[in-house]
Each structure stands twice: as C-alpha cells, then as structure tokens.
Amino acid sequence: MRTFTNLLKTELKLNIRNMNMVIFAVIMPVVVLVVLGIIYQSRPAYPGAEYTFLEQSMSAVCTISICAGGLMGLPIVVSEYRERKILKRFQVTPVSPVMLLVVEFTIYVLYALVSMVLLFPAAACFWGVAFRGSWPAFIGSWFLTLISTLSIGMMVGGIAKDTKIASVIASILYFPMLIFSGATVPFEVMPKMLQKIVGLFPLTQGIQLMKAASLGLAVDNLWLPVAVMGAVAIVCTGIAVKCFQWE
Amino acid sequence: MGKAKEAIRVSGLTKIYNGKKVLDGLNLSVKNGTVFGLLGANGAGKSTTIECILGTRRAEQGTALVLGRDPGKERRALFQKVGVQFQEGDYQPEIKVSEICEEIACLYDSPSDWRELCERFGIGDKLKNAVKSLSGGERQRLFIVLALIPAPELVFLDELTTGLDAKARRTVWKILEDLKAQGLTIFLTSHFMDEVEALCDEVCILKKGKTVFYGTIEQAKEQSGCEKFEDAYLKFSDEEADA
C-alpha cells in the first residue's frame, strides 16, 4: 500500500506537470459544456420533453474525460515508458507489472472523477441542470464505462510496439469515439443511419446507459450494454496483463 | 536471503542475436564481498552479459544464479537485494531528483536513506532540480545513487564512471571501497583501466563474446608479460586484431 500511494503521488504529479490531460480531460469537457449551455440554455430536449437538452447531454459530456484518459493518456504513457526504457529500469526492482498498471489506471480514474465533479455543479449553477434519475445507477454505469474504456487503453499501451504506433491506434479509437459516440455531437441530433453504426461503440452503449440513469428513464435491454462493457473490460485487462512487456 | 559463498554463478551462458553468437559459453563466479570487473571493447558482449545475468534477456543456453536464485523465476524477491545501474539510464521527462529517488525507494522493504546517498555523491544540493537539467556527470552519479537505494547485497554498475571528471571518479571509487568494506559485492564494467586496477579483485576480459582472460590484475600482468595493466588488457583484447 505504501508503494502504491507513493508511486501514485509521483506519477500523478508528473502527469499534471505534463498538462496534456489537464487540458483534454478537465478543461475540454468544461468548454464543451459551456458551448452546449450557451447554445441550448434551458431548452427542452424536444418539444414536450420533461428534461432539457443539456440535462440529456450531461452523460456524454462526462465521458469526454474518460475518452481522453483511456484512449489517449493511458496507452501513450504506457508505451512511452516502455520505449524510454523506464519500464526496463522498473524490471530490475521488486515492483510488479500489475502495480504499475494499476497506478497509471488510477490516475485516469481520478481525472474522470474530477471532471464529473466539476461538470454537474457548474451545469446546475449556470443552466439549472437538475439530476432526475438515480445517483447509484448513474455512478455504476459511469464506472463501467470508465473501466471498459481504460482497459482498452491499457491493452493498446501493452501491445503497441512503440509510442508512434500507440498514438496512431489511440487516434483511430479516440476521434471517432469522441465525435460520434455522443460525447461531443449529441447522439440525438445524428441521422438514424449513423446512430445505428455508432451504436456498435462500447462508449455509445455506456453513454446511453448513463443517460437513462441520470434522466430516470427506463432501459429496455439493461443487460446488453452491461455485458458488452463488462466483457470488454475483462478481456482487455486480461490481454494487457498477460501480454505485458517490460521492453 | 541465504548466505551463498558466491554472489553470482554463471555457467555456459550463450546468447545468439540474428544467428550470431554474441556470448559463447561464458562461465563466471563472483565471490561475496568482492569487486568483479567485466572488461572488453565496445560490442564485446558486456551489457548483454549483465542483461542475461539479470534475466532481462533470455540466454539460449546456460544458467545464471544470482545470490543463489534464478532471476527469471524469483525476480521480485531477488531484486529486493540487488541494485542495477544500466548503461543508458532513462527517466520520466519531467521528473525531479527527489521524485525519482523517492519513487525508487518506495519499491523496497528497507531502503537506504537516499538523501544521505545524494549528499555523499555530491548531488545533495540538486534534489529539487529536474533530472534533465543535470549535467552528464551529475546524472551518472544519480543513477549510481538509484542503484544503491535498495541497500543491496550486490550491485551491477554498467560503465559506472563514464562522463565523470577525475575528481568525481575518485569520490565514487572511495564510496564503493567503503561499501565493499561493509560487505557489498560489486559487478562492474568499465573502459578505464586505472579504475579497474584500483577497484577490482578479479576481472574477466571478453572478446567477441568469449573469455580471453579470467583472473586477478596481477595474473593478467604476469600472463601477458606487461608491466601495466592497461597494456595487459590491450594485449588480451586486441590479440589477432581484426583486419
């Protein structure tokens, strides 16, 4: 435990000093919220809706940070540490690979948490966004979305040969998911055809689940998204740990 | 940790890269509390030997036992008591001296006081500096400090004083002699023969992955008929010089 907290402290400091994640995982979601807030104010989601457009978008905005950490931050930091032979230096110490992965994983959990904690009060303050659903259900689906996305990143970082390949894979995953899963462009304004395609992203499933939980809507097939995200988390984490390479 | 008489035992170590034997049936034995020098020209296989002993590279043939353990199988227990300084030490881009020391220290059950080590190695006033802002010599000393943080029984130092000025080298020698007197076993590689002569109890000279000399400094001078160890080294390592 002492090792974990010490490593976490140092690695978190380094990560914040780097600023990339502060911008992409903390500031950017706030910017998106402000833009949506200015455009939609407290307009209802559709004529006659019981909730506002912004209330409907909150879940998606919360996942911007998850995307940035899981599909950019995590894979790049793991592959960079391998390429720079920092992992090789750790290989000749008693630390376990799982410990190192858990430390990096935790950093991005913290970013996502900070982002969410900033977004809800800000939205409530400026645009009267109310939380209509169940907090436990929302936090549960948020957490599931978080670990499934981060585990994808951990796997990419684990199997990518170098930082360059990791960034390419990260971008291929990050941009389409960020733009089309409903994280920046609201799912509701997309054409039906596009909705069907992006429904295949695990992140889209997560957002839909979080949305239902935050708005207090019924979910038809609750177990489908839960099973998809759970399976992704388990498979990707398994691959990341099994295929871990120090060099 | 069992008190084996031998800190390192290597037998028949063979490593092949791209069909070429870079290590060919290497045998070594390093006694506890001694300083062992692995010498040879660039590319003779020194770093490969260290990596195969440590288990970071897998040898095609042969075995290496470190403090009586197999590094491949008992990595975590073994490295509680073994410190390593690699030739190309790298670090996180933004990390400070105090942070890198703290990060390494927290991995061990009973680490040394890293502030004191930094002080002894003359970088005690640099703790708040970024590692990347250190001079080459300061960084080299930092990486020796990192290898000593575990309070090891055995330390590997690959090209320990490369980049150090004459005075800093003497300081490093003095500290290593003190640590040896306290029972530390040291496995080093070096290109400075004065250093090897001052520190090493036994040496092994490698040439293209094969042992061309193994023994004490005195034996090297005797066998080669040279008065100076550096001449003896050159004679052994440059024998039948390449075309």
Short mmCIF file of C-alpha atoms in Angstrom, two decimals:
data_model
loop_
_atom_site.label_atom_id
_atom_site.label_comp_id
_atom_site.label_asym_id
_atom_site.label_seq_id
_atom_site.Cartn_x
_atom_site.Cartn_y
_atom_site.Cartn_z
CA MET A 1 0.00 0.00 0.00
CA ARG A 2 2.88 2.35 0.84
CA THR A 3 4.39 1.54 -2.56
CA PHE A 4 1.07 2.20 -4.28
CA THR A 5 0.41 5.60 -2.67
CA ASN A 6 4.00 6.72 -3.20
CA LEU A 7 4.04 5.72 -6.86
CA LEU A 8 0.63 7.26 -7.39
CA LYS A 9 1.73 10.53 -5.83
CA THR A 10 4.82 10.84 -8.03
CA GLU A 11 3.20 9.64 -11.25
CA LEU A 12 0.21 11.93 -10.72
CA LYS A 13 2.49 14.91 -10.18
CA LEU A 14 4.36 14.09 -13.40
CA ASN A 15 1.11 13.66 -15.28
CA ILE A 16 -0.25 17.02 -14.11
CA ARG A 17 3.08 18.70 -14.90
CA ASN A 18 2.75 17.36 -18.44
CA MET A 19 -0.56 19.32 -18.78
CA ASN A 20 -1.96 17.25 -21.67
CA MET A 21 -4.56 15.53 -19.57
CA VAL A 22 -5.38 18.66 -17.61
CA ILE A 23 -6.35 20.21 -20.94
CA PHE A 24 -8.05 17.23 -22.59
CA ALA A 25 -9.66 15.57 -19.58
CA VAL A 26 -10.52 18.51 -17.33
CA ILE A 27 -10.69 21.77 -19.29
CA MET A 28 -12.08 20.47 -22.57
CA PRO A 29 -15.24 18.89 -21.07
CA VAL A 30 -15.96 22.19 -19.32
CA VAL A 31 -15.56 24.04 -22.62
CA VAL A 32 -17.96 21.65 -24.35
CA LEU A 33 -20.44 22.13 -21.51
CA VAL A 34 -20.22 25.91 -21.81
CA VAL A 35 -20.72 25.79 -25.58
CA LEU A 36 -23.74 23.49 -25.25
CA GLY A 37 -25.05 25.66 -22.41
CA ILE A 38 -24.80 28.84 -24.44
CA ILE A 39 -26.46 27.24 -27.48
CA TYR A 40 -29.26 25.31 -25.80
CA GLN A 41 -29.69 27.19 -22.49
CA SER A 42 -32.62 25.53 -20.72
CA ARG A 43 -34.49 24.47 -23.80
CA PRO A 44 -36.24 21.10 -23.53
CA ALA A 45 -34.62 18.15 -25.28
CA TYR A 46 -37.54 18.01 -27.75
CA PRO A 47 -40.91 19.74 -27.76
CA GLY A 48 -42.83 18.50 -24.75
CA ALA A 49 -39.85 16.76 -23.11
CA GLU A 50 -39.69 16.70 -19.33
CA TYR A 51 -35.95 17.33 -19.31
CA THR A 52 -33.73 19.89 -21.00
CA PHE A 53 -31.33 19.27 -23.85
CA LEU A 54 -28.43 19.99 -21.53
CA GLU A 55 -29.64 17.52 -18.93
CA GLN A 56 -29.76 14.92 -21.65
CA SER A 57 -26.19 15.74 -22.72
CA MET A 58 -24.56 15.62 -19.30
CA SER A 59 -23.65 11.93 -19.51
CA ALA A 60 -21.99 12.39 -22.86
CA VAL A 61 -20.00 15.38 -21.61
CA CYS A 62 -18.85 13.30 -18.63
CA THR A 63 -17.32 10.73 -20.99
CA ILE A 64 -15.05 13.24 -22.77
CA SER A 65 -12.63 12.92 -19.90
CA ILE A 66 -12.93 9.12 -19.90
CA CYS A 67 -12.14 9.08 -23.62
CA ALA A 68 -9.14 11.36 -23.26
CA GLY A 69 -7.66 9.31 -20.44
CA GLY A 70 -8.44 5.86 -21.73
CA LEU A 71 -7.87 6.30 -25.43
CA MET A 72 -5.04 8.85 -25.35
CA GLY A 73 -3.39 9.29 -21.99
CA LEU A 74 -3.09 5.72 -20.80
CA PRO A 75 -1.91 3.98 -23.99
CA ILE A 76 0.64 6.68 -24.70
CA VAL A 77 2.09 6.83 -21.20
CA VAL A 78 2.49 3.03 -21.01
CA SER A 79 4.13 2.76 -24.43
CA GLU A 80 6.30 5.81 -23.79
CA TYR A 81 7.61 4.31 -20.56
CA ARG A 82 8.47 1.16 -22.43
CA GLU A 83 10.14 2.97 -25.30
CA ARG A 84 12.18 5.21 -22.99
CA LYS A 85 13.29 2.11 -21.05
CA ILE A 86 11.74 3.38 -17.86
CA LEU A 87 9.91 0.07 -17.57
CA LYS A 88 13.21 -1.72 -18.02
CA ARG A 89 14.54 0.16 -15.01
CA PHE A 90 11.46 -0.97 -13.07
CA GLN A 91 12.06 -4.53 -14.25
CA VAL A 92 15.17 -4.77 -12.08
CA THR A 93 13.27 -3.70 -8.96
CA PRO A 94 10.76 -5.72 -6.92
CA VAL A 95 7.72 -3.91 -8.36
CA SER A 96 5.08 -5.99 -10.15
CA PRO A 97 3.73 -5.06 -13.59
CA VAL A 98 0.20 -5.12 -12.19
CA MET A 99 1.15 -2.50 -9.60
CA LEU A 100 2.49 -0.16 -12.30
CA LEU A 101 -0.61 -0.63 -14.47
CA VAL A 102 -2.95 -0.07 -11.52
CA VAL A 103 -1.13 3.16 -10.61
CA GLU A 104 -1.45 4.56 -14.16
CA PHE A 105 -5.06 3.34 -14.36
CA THR A 106 -5.91 5.11 -11.10
CA ILE A 107 -4.54 8.42 -12.38
CA TYR A 108 -7.06 8.44 -15.22
CA VAL A 109 -9.88 7.39 -12.88
CA LEU A 110 -9.02 10.49 -10.84
CA TYR A 111 -9.11 12.75 -13.90
CA ALA A 112 -12.55 11.41 -14.87
CA LEU A 113 -13.76 11.88 -11.31
CA VAL A 114 -12.51 15.47 -11.11
CA SER A 115 -14.12 16.22 -14.45
CA MET A 116 -17.50 14.88 -13.33
CA VAL A 117 -17.34 16.69 -10.01
CA LEU A 118 -16.74 19.96 -11.87
CA LEU A 119 -19.38 19.47 -14.55
CA PHE A 120 -22.52 18.78 -12.53
CA PRO A 121 -22.33 21.75 -10.13
CA ALA A 122 -21.34 24.08 -12.99
CA ALA A 123 -24.28 22.93 -15.11
CA ALA A 124 -26.63 23.23 -12.14
CA CYS A 125 -25.39 26.72 -11.31
CA PHE A 126 -25.47 28.29 -14.75
CA TRP A 127 -28.20 26.45 -16.64
CA GLY A 128 -30.32 24.97 -13.86
CA VAL A 129 -29.47 21.40 -14.81
CA ALA A 130 -31.21 19.04 -12.40
CA PHE A 131 -30.34 15.40 -11.77
CA ARG A 132 -33.60 13.48 -12.22
CA GLY A 133 -32.54 9.89 -12.01
CA SER A 134 -30.74 7.60 -9.62
CA TRP A 135 -27.22 8.54 -8.49
CA PRO A 136 -26.19 4.95 -7.68
CA ALA A 137 -27.34 3.75 -11.13
CA PHE A 138 -25.57 6.69 -12.77
CA ILE A 139 -22.31 6.17 -10.87
CA GLY A 140 -22.49 2.45 -11.60
CA SER A 141 -22.85 2.98 -15.34
CA TRP A 142 -20.24 5.75 -15.29
CA PHE A 143 -17.81 3.44 -13.57
CA LEU A 144 -18.48 0.61 -16.01
CA THR A 145 -17.94 2.95 -18.96
CA LEU A 146 -14.75 4.19 -17.31
CA ILE A 147 -13.16 0.82 -16.66
CA SER A 148 -14.09 -0.62 -20.04
CA THR A 149 -12.62 2.40 -21.85
CA LEU A 150 -9.49 2.50 -19.69
CA SER A 151 -8.94 -1.22 -20.16
CA ILE A 152 -8.97 -0.72 -23.94
CA GLY A 153 -6.25 1.91 -23.44
CA MET A 154 -4.23 -0.33 -21.18
CA MET A 155 -4.34 -3.09 -23.78
CA VAL A 156 -3.27 -0.73 -26.58
CA GLY A 157 -0.38 0.55 -24.44
CA GLY A 158 0.54 -3.02 -23.61
CA ILE A 159 0.70 -4.40 -27.12
CA ALA A 160 1.76 -1.38 -29.20
CA LYS A 161 5.40 -1.71 -30.25
CA ASP A 162 6.30 1.94 -29.68
CA THR A 163 4.82 5.31 -28.86
CA LYS A 164 4.19 6.11 -32.50
CA ILE A 165 2.04 3.01 -33.07
CA ALA A 166 0.29 3.60 -29.76
CA SER A 167 -0.61 7.17 -30.80
CA VAL A 168 -1.89 6.01 -34.16
CA ILE A 169 -4.11 3.33 -32.60
CA ALA A 170 -5.15 5.80 -29.91
CA SER A 171 -6.19 8.37 -32.51
CA ILE A 172 -8.07 5.79 -34.55
CA LEU A 173 -10.04 4.89 -31.44
CA TYR A 174 -10.22 8.31 -29.83
CA PHE A 175 -11.51 10.64 -32.53
CA PRO A 176 -14.38 8.54 -33.91
CA MET A 177 -15.50 7.62 -30.41
CA LEU A 178 -15.21 11.18 -29.18
CA ILE A 179 -17.09 12.67 -32.10
CA PHE A 180 -19.63 10.00 -32.94
CA SER A 181 -20.42 8.17 -29.73
CA GLY A 182 -22.37 11.14 -28.46
CA ALA A 183 -19.59 12.58 -26.34
CA THR A 184 -19.34 15.83 -28.29
CA VAL A 185 -22.01 15.68 -31.00
CA PRO A 186 -25.23 14.68 -29.24
CA PHE A 187 -26.43 11.24 -30.27
CA GLU A 188 -29.96 12.59 -30.66
CA VAL A 189 -29.12 15.00 -33.49
CA MET A 190 -27.45 12.32 -35.63
CA PRO A 191 -29.27 10.76 -38.58
CA LYS A 192 -30.86 7.35 -37.80
CA MET A 193 -28.39 5.51 -40.03
CA LEU A 194 -25.37 6.97 -38.21
CA GLN A 195 -26.98 6.20 -34.85
CA LYS A 196 -27.12 2.55 -35.83
CA ILE A 197 -23.44 2.44 -36.80
CA VAL A 198 -22.11 4.24 -33.74
CA GLY A 199 -24.32 2.06 -31.56
CA LEU A 200 -21.58 -0.53 -32.00
CA PHE A 201 -19.04 1.51 -29.99
CA PRO A 202 -18.86 0.37 -26.36
CA LEU A 203 -18.71 4.03 -25.37
CA THR A 204 -22.07 4.70 -27.06
CA GLN A 205 -23.58 1.89 -25.01
CA GLY A 206 -22.10 3.42 -21.86
CA ILE A 207 -23.41 6.87 -22.64
CA GLN A 208 -26.91 5.57 -23.35
CA LEU A 209 -26.88 3.73 -20.04
CA MET A 210 -25.62 6.75 -18.10
CA LYS A 211 -28.18 8.94 -19.81
CA ALA A 212 -31.06 6.70 -18.86
CA ALA A 213 -29.77 6.56 -15.27
CA SER A 214 -29.36 10.33 -14.98
CA LEU A 215 -32.73 11.14 -16.52
CA GLY A 216 -34.59 8.38 -14.69
CA LEU A 217 -35.71 6.72 -17.92
CA ALA A 218 -36.46 3.04 -18.28
CA VAL A 219 -33.88 0.93 -20.09
CA ASP A 220 -35.11 -1.84 -22.38
CA ASN A 221 -32.14 -4.12 -22.55
CA LEU A 222 -30.16 -3.20 -19.46
CA TRP A 223 -28.02 -6.32 -19.56
CA LEU A 224 -26.81 -5.92 -23.12
CA PRO A 225 -24.67 -2.78 -22.56
CA VAL A 226 -23.60 -4.05 -19.13
CA ALA A 227 -22.49 -7.34 -20.63
CA VAL A 228 -20.72 -5.68 -23.56
CA MET A 229 -18.77 -3.27 -21.37
CA GLY A 230 -18.03 -5.87 -18.72
CA ALA A 231 -16.69 -8.27 -21.34
CA VAL A 232 -14.55 -5.55 -22.94
CA ALA A 233 -13.11 -4.66 -19.52
CA ILE A 234 -12.27 -8.24 -18.61
CA VAL A 235 -10.83 -9.25 -22.00
CA CYS A 236 -8.75 -6.09 -22.46
CA THR A 237 -7.39 -6.11 -18.90
CA GLY A 238 -6.54 -9.79 -19.28
CA ILE A 239 -4.65 -9.15 -22.52
CA ALA A 240 -2.87 -6.12 -21.03
CA VAL A 241 -1.61 -8.09 -18.02
CA LYS A 242 -0.87 -11.31 -19.92
CA CYS A 243 0.99 -9.61 -22.77
CA PHE A 244 2.80 -7.08 -20.59
CA GLN A 245 6.30 -6.41 -21.93
CA TRP A 246 8.96 -4.52 -20.00
CA GLU A 247 10.84 -3.79 -23.21
CA MET B 1 18.32 -14.38 1.82
CA GLY B 2 20.71 -17.33 2.06
CA LYS B 3 24.36 -16.50 2.52
CA ALA B 4 25.73 -18.26 -0.54
CA LYS B 5 29.50 -18.03 -0.83
CA GLU B 6 29.05 -16.99 -4.43
CA ALA B 7 27.07 -13.87 -5.22
CA ILE B 8 26.92 -14.74 -8.92
CA ARG B 9 27.44 -18.06 -10.68
CA VAL B 10 27.22 -18.18 -14.47
CA SER B 11 27.75 -21.37 -16.40
CA GLY B 12 27.81 -21.93 -20.13
CA LEU B 13 25.95 -18.72 -20.97
CA THR B 14 25.29 -18.43 -24.69
CA LYS B 15 23.29 -15.69 -26.37
CA ILE B 16 22.51 -15.53 -30.07
CA TYR B 17 21.35 -12.39 -31.91
CA ASN B 18 20.34 -12.78 -35.55
CA GLY B 19 22.18 -16.05 -35.87
CA LYS B 20 25.39 -14.60 -34.41
CA LYS B 21 26.79 -15.75 -31.09
CA VAL B 22 27.29 -12.61 -29.01
CA LEU B 23 28.06 -14.68 -25.90
CA ASP B 24 29.68 -18.04 -26.25
CA GLY B 25 29.67 -20.40 -23.28
CA LEU B 26 30.56 -17.81 -20.65
CA ASN B 27 31.49 -19.03 -17.16
CA LEU B 28 31.82 -16.66 -14.20
CA SER B 29 31.90 -16.86 -10.47
CA VAL B 30 31.80 -13.79 -8.23
CA LYS B 31 32.52 -14.30 -4.54
CA ASN B 32 30.60 -12.45 -1.88
CA GLY B 33 32.10 -9.14 -0.82
CA THR B 34 34.43 -8.81 -3.82
CA VAL B 35 34.54 -6.46 -6.79
CA PHE B 36 34.38 -8.13 -10.19
CA GLY B 37 35.19 -6.31 -13.42
CA LEU B 38 33.85 -7.37 -16.79
CA LEU B 39 36.02 -5.81 -19.48
CA GLY B 40 36.13 -5.72 -23.23
CA ALA B 41 35.85 -3.44 -26.24
CA ASN B 42 32.51 -1.94 -27.27
CA GLY B 43 30.35 -4.74 -28.60
CA ALA B 44 32.31 -7.48 -26.84
CA GLY B 45 29.15 -8.56 -25.00
CA LYS B 46 29.46 -6.84 -21.62
CA SER B 47 25.98 -5.33 -21.44
CA THR B 48 24.46 -8.49 -22.91
CA THR B 49 26.16 -10.50 -20.16
CA ILE B 50 24.69 -8.23 -17.48
CA GLU B 51 21.24 -8.47 -19.03
CA CYS B 52 21.37 -12.25 -19.27
CA ILE B 53 22.51 -12.49 -15.64
CA LEU B 54 19.69 -10.20 -14.54
CA GLY B 55 17.13 -12.08 -16.58
CA THR B 56 16.09 -9.06 -18.68
CA ARG B 57 17.40 -11.02 -21.68
CA ARG B 58 16.93 -14.73 -22.04
CA ALA B 59 20.06 -16.68 -22.91
CA GLU B 60 19.77 -19.51 -25.45
CA GLN B 61 21.91 -21.77 -23.30
CA GLY B 62 23.43 -21.81 -19.85
CA THR B 63 22.34 -20.67 -16.43
CA ALA B 64 22.88 -17.71 -14.15
CA LEU B 65 22.32 -17.79 -10.42
CA VAL B 66 22.31 -14.52 -8.51
CA LEU B 67 22.52 -14.71 -4.71
CA GLY B 68 21.57 -18.34 -5.16
CA ARG B 69 18.37 -17.51 -7.04
CA ASP B 70 17.20 -17.77 -10.62
CA PRO B 71 16.43 -14.15 -11.67
CA GLY B 72 13.89 -15.29 -14.24
CA LYS B 73 11.81 -17.16 -11.68
CA GLU B 74 12.36 -15.20 -8.49
CA ARG B 75 12.59 -11.69 -9.84
CA ARG B 76 10.67 -9.87 -7.12
CA ALA B 77 12.42 -11.49 -4.14
CA LEU B 78 15.85 -11.19 -5.74
CA PHE B 79 15.66 -7.51 -6.64
CA GLN B 80 14.93 -6.55 -3.03
CA LYS B 81 18.66 -7.13 -2.52
CA VAL B 82 20.18 -6.28 -5.91
CA GLY B 83 20.78 -2.80 -7.31
CA VAL B 84 21.32 -2.11 -11.00
CA GLN B 85 22.67 0.81 -12.98
CA PHE B 86 22.14 0.31 -16.70
CA GLN B 87 24.38 1.91 -19.28
CA GLU B 88 21.63 4.00 -20.82
CA GLY B 89 19.58 5.07 -17.83
CA ASP B 90 16.42 6.91 -18.79
CA TYR B 91 13.79 8.68 -16.74
CA GLN B 92 10.37 10.28 -16.97
CA PRO B 93 10.66 13.56 -18.93
CA GLU B 94 9.59 15.95 -16.16
CA ILE B 95 10.85 14.13 -13.07
CA LYS B 96 12.93 15.80 -10.34
CA VAL B 97 15.87 14.26 -8.50
CA SER B 98 13.96 13.91 -5.21
CA GLU B 99 10.98 12.39 -7.03
CA ILE B 100 12.96 9.74 -8.89
CA CYS B 101 14.75 8.77 -5.66
CA GLU B 102 11.51 8.61 -3.71
CA GLU B 103 9.83 6.61 -6.45
CA ILE B 104 12.61 4.01 -6.40
CA ALA B 105 12.91 3.94 -2.61
CA CYS B 106 9.23 3.15 -2.13
CA LEU B 107 9.61 -0.13 -4.02
CA TYR B 108 11.84 -1.72 -1.35
CA ASP B 109 11.15 -3.14 2.10
CA SER B 110 14.10 -1.44 3.78
CA PRO B 111 15.72 1.14 1.50
CA SER B 112 18.77 3.29 2.30
CA ASP B 113 18.38 6.96 3.08
CA TRP B 114 18.51 8.44 -0.43
CA ARG B 115 19.12 12.00 0.80
CA GLU B 116 22.28 10.83 2.50
CA LEU B 117 23.37 8.94 -0.63
CA CYS B 118 22.81 12.03 -2.79
CA GLU B 119 24.83 14.03 -0.28
CA ARG B 120 27.72 11.54 -0.41
CA PHE B 121 27.73 11.57 -4.19
CA GLY B 122 27.78 15.36 -4.29
CA ILE B 123 24.31 15.96 -5.68
CA GLY B 124 22.67 16.77 -2.33
CA ASP B 125 22.01 20.34 -3.47
CA LYS B 126 20.25 19.21 -6.66
CA LEU B 127 17.27 17.42 -5.13
CA LYS B 128 14.76 20.00 -6.36
CA ASN B 129 16.23 20.09 -9.87
CA ALA B 130 14.76 18.30 -12.86
CA VAL B 131 16.82 15.25 -13.79
CA LYS B 132 17.04 16.50 -17.37
CA SER B 133 18.67 19.75 -16.17
CA LEU B 134 21.59 17.89 -14.51
CA SER B 135 24.97 17.71 -16.20
CA GLY B 136 26.08 14.36 -17.63
CA GLY B 137 28.32 13.68 -14.65
CA GLU B 138 25.64 14.57 -12.12
CA ARG B 139 23.14 12.34 -13.87
CA GLN B 140 25.64 9.48 -13.90
CA ARG B 141 26.10 9.88 -10.13
CA LEU B 142 22.33 9.99 -9.67
CA PHE B 143 22.00 6.65 -11.44
CA ILE B 144 24.65 5.15 -9.15
CA VAL B 145 22.63 6.50 -6.20
CA LEU B 146 19.50 4.84 -7.60
CA ALA B 147 21.34 1.51 -7.82
CA LEU B 148 22.37 1.85 -4.17
CA ILE B 149 18.95 2.88 -2.81
CA PRO B 150 17.85 -0.76 -2.25
CA ALA B 151 20.68 -1.12 0.32
CA PRO B 152 21.76 -4.02 -1.89
CA GLU B 153 23.95 -7.04 -1.14
CA LEU B 154 25.00 -6.96 -4.77
CA VAL B 155 25.15 -4.08 -7.22
CA PHE B 156 25.61 -4.06 -11.01
CA LEU B 157 27.26 -0.93 -12.40
CA ASP B 158 27.49 -0.77 -16.20
CA GLU B 159 30.15 1.79 -17.17
CA LEU B 160 29.92 3.39 -13.78
CA THR B 161 32.13 6.44 -14.23
CA THR B 162 31.60 7.29 -17.91
CA GLY B 163 31.18 11.05 -18.14
CA LEU B 164 32.66 11.81 -14.72
CA ASP B 165 35.60 14.14 -14.19
CA ALA B 166 38.74 12.91 -12.43
CA LYS B 167 37.73 14.19 -9.01
CA ALA B 168 34.22 12.76 -9.18
CA ARG B 169 35.65 9.40 -10.24
CA ARG B 170 37.88 9.32 -7.16
CA THR B 171 34.91 10.16 -4.95
CA VAL B 172 32.91 7.32 -6.49
CA TRP B 173 35.81 4.88 -6.01
CA LYS B 174 36.13 5.88 -2.37
CA ILE B 175 32.43 5.35 -1.70
CA LEU B 176 32.46 1.98 -3.46
CA GLU B 177 35.50 0.90 -1.42
CA ASP B 178 33.69 1.86 1.78
CA LEU B 179 30.61 -0.08 0.72
CA LYS B 180 32.75 -3.07 -0.20
CA ALA B 181 34.30 -2.96 3.27
CA GLN B 182 30.75 -3.23 4.61
CA GLY B 183 30.24 -6.41 2.61
CA LEU B 184 28.75 -5.18 -0.67
CA THR B 185 29.52 -7.27 -3.76
CA ILE B 186 30.08 -5.19 -6.90
CA PHE B 187 29.87 -6.29 -10.54
CA LEU B 188 31.09 -3.56 -12.85
CA THR B 189 32.08 -2.83 -16.39
CA SER B 190 34.45 -0.03 -17.26
CA HIS B 191 36.67 1.32 -20.00
CA PHE B 192 39.06 2.92 -17.51
CA MET B 193 41.84 0.53 -16.59
CA ASP B 194 43.10 2.68 -13.70
CA GLU B 195 39.65 2.32 -12.20
CA VAL B 196 39.61 -1.42 -12.75
CA GLU B 197 43.04 -1.73 -11.18
CA ALA B 198 42.01 0.36 -8.18
CA LEU B 199 38.76 -1.45 -7.51
CA CYS B 200 38.61 -4.97 -8.90
CA ASP B 201 39.64 -8.17 -7.15
CA GLU B 202 39.04 -10.23 -10.25
CA VAL B 203 38.40 -9.44 -13.89
CA CYS B 204 37.13 -11.19 -16.95
CA ILE B 205 38.12 -9.85 -20.36
CA LEU B 206 35.67 -10.58 -23.16
CA LYS B 207 36.38 -10.59 -26.83
CA LYS B 208 33.51 -11.23 -29.23
CA GLY B 209 31.54 -12.98 -26.51
CA LYS B 210 34.38 -15.27 -25.42
CA THR B 211 36.57 -15.12 -22.33
CA VAL B 212 40.16 -14.30 -23.26
CA PHE B 213 41.35 -13.72 -19.71
CA TYR B 214 39.96 -14.54 -16.30
CA GLY B 215 41.77 -13.84 -13.03
CA THR B 216 43.34 -11.15 -10.85
CA ILE B 217 45.04 -7.99 -12.04
CA GLU B 218 48.43 -9.43 -11.04
CA GLN B 219 47.81 -12.60 -13.01
CA ALA B 220 46.87 -10.53 -16.05
CA LYS B 221 50.18 -8.66 -15.89
CA GLU B 222 52.09 -11.87 -15.35
CA GLN B 223 50.47 -13.84 -18.15
CA SER B 224 50.81 -11.03 -20.64
CA GLY B 225 54.32 -10.06 -19.58
CA CYS B 226 53.22 -6.42 -19.38
CA GLU B 227 54.10 -4.09 -16.55
CA LYS B 228 50.99 -2.01 -16.77
CA PHE B 229 47.52 -3.49 -16.54
CA GLU B 230 46.25 -1.33 -19.38
CA ASP B 231 48.87 -2.85 -21.69
CA ALA B 232 47.91 -6.32 -20.49
CA TYR B 233 44.26 -5.55 -21.20
CA LEU B 234 45.04 -4.31 -24.70
CA LYS B 235 47.17 -7.35 -25.40
CA PHE B 236 44.37 -9.71 -24.37
CA SER B 237 41.53 -7.88 -26.02
CA ASP B 238 43.32 -6.96 -29.23
CA GLU B 239 45.06 -10.26 -29.83
CA GLU B 240 45.00 -11.15 -33.53
CA ALA B 241 43.49 -7.76 -34.27
CA ASP B 242 40.76 -7.73 -36.89
CA ALA B 243 41.55 -6.96 -40.48
#
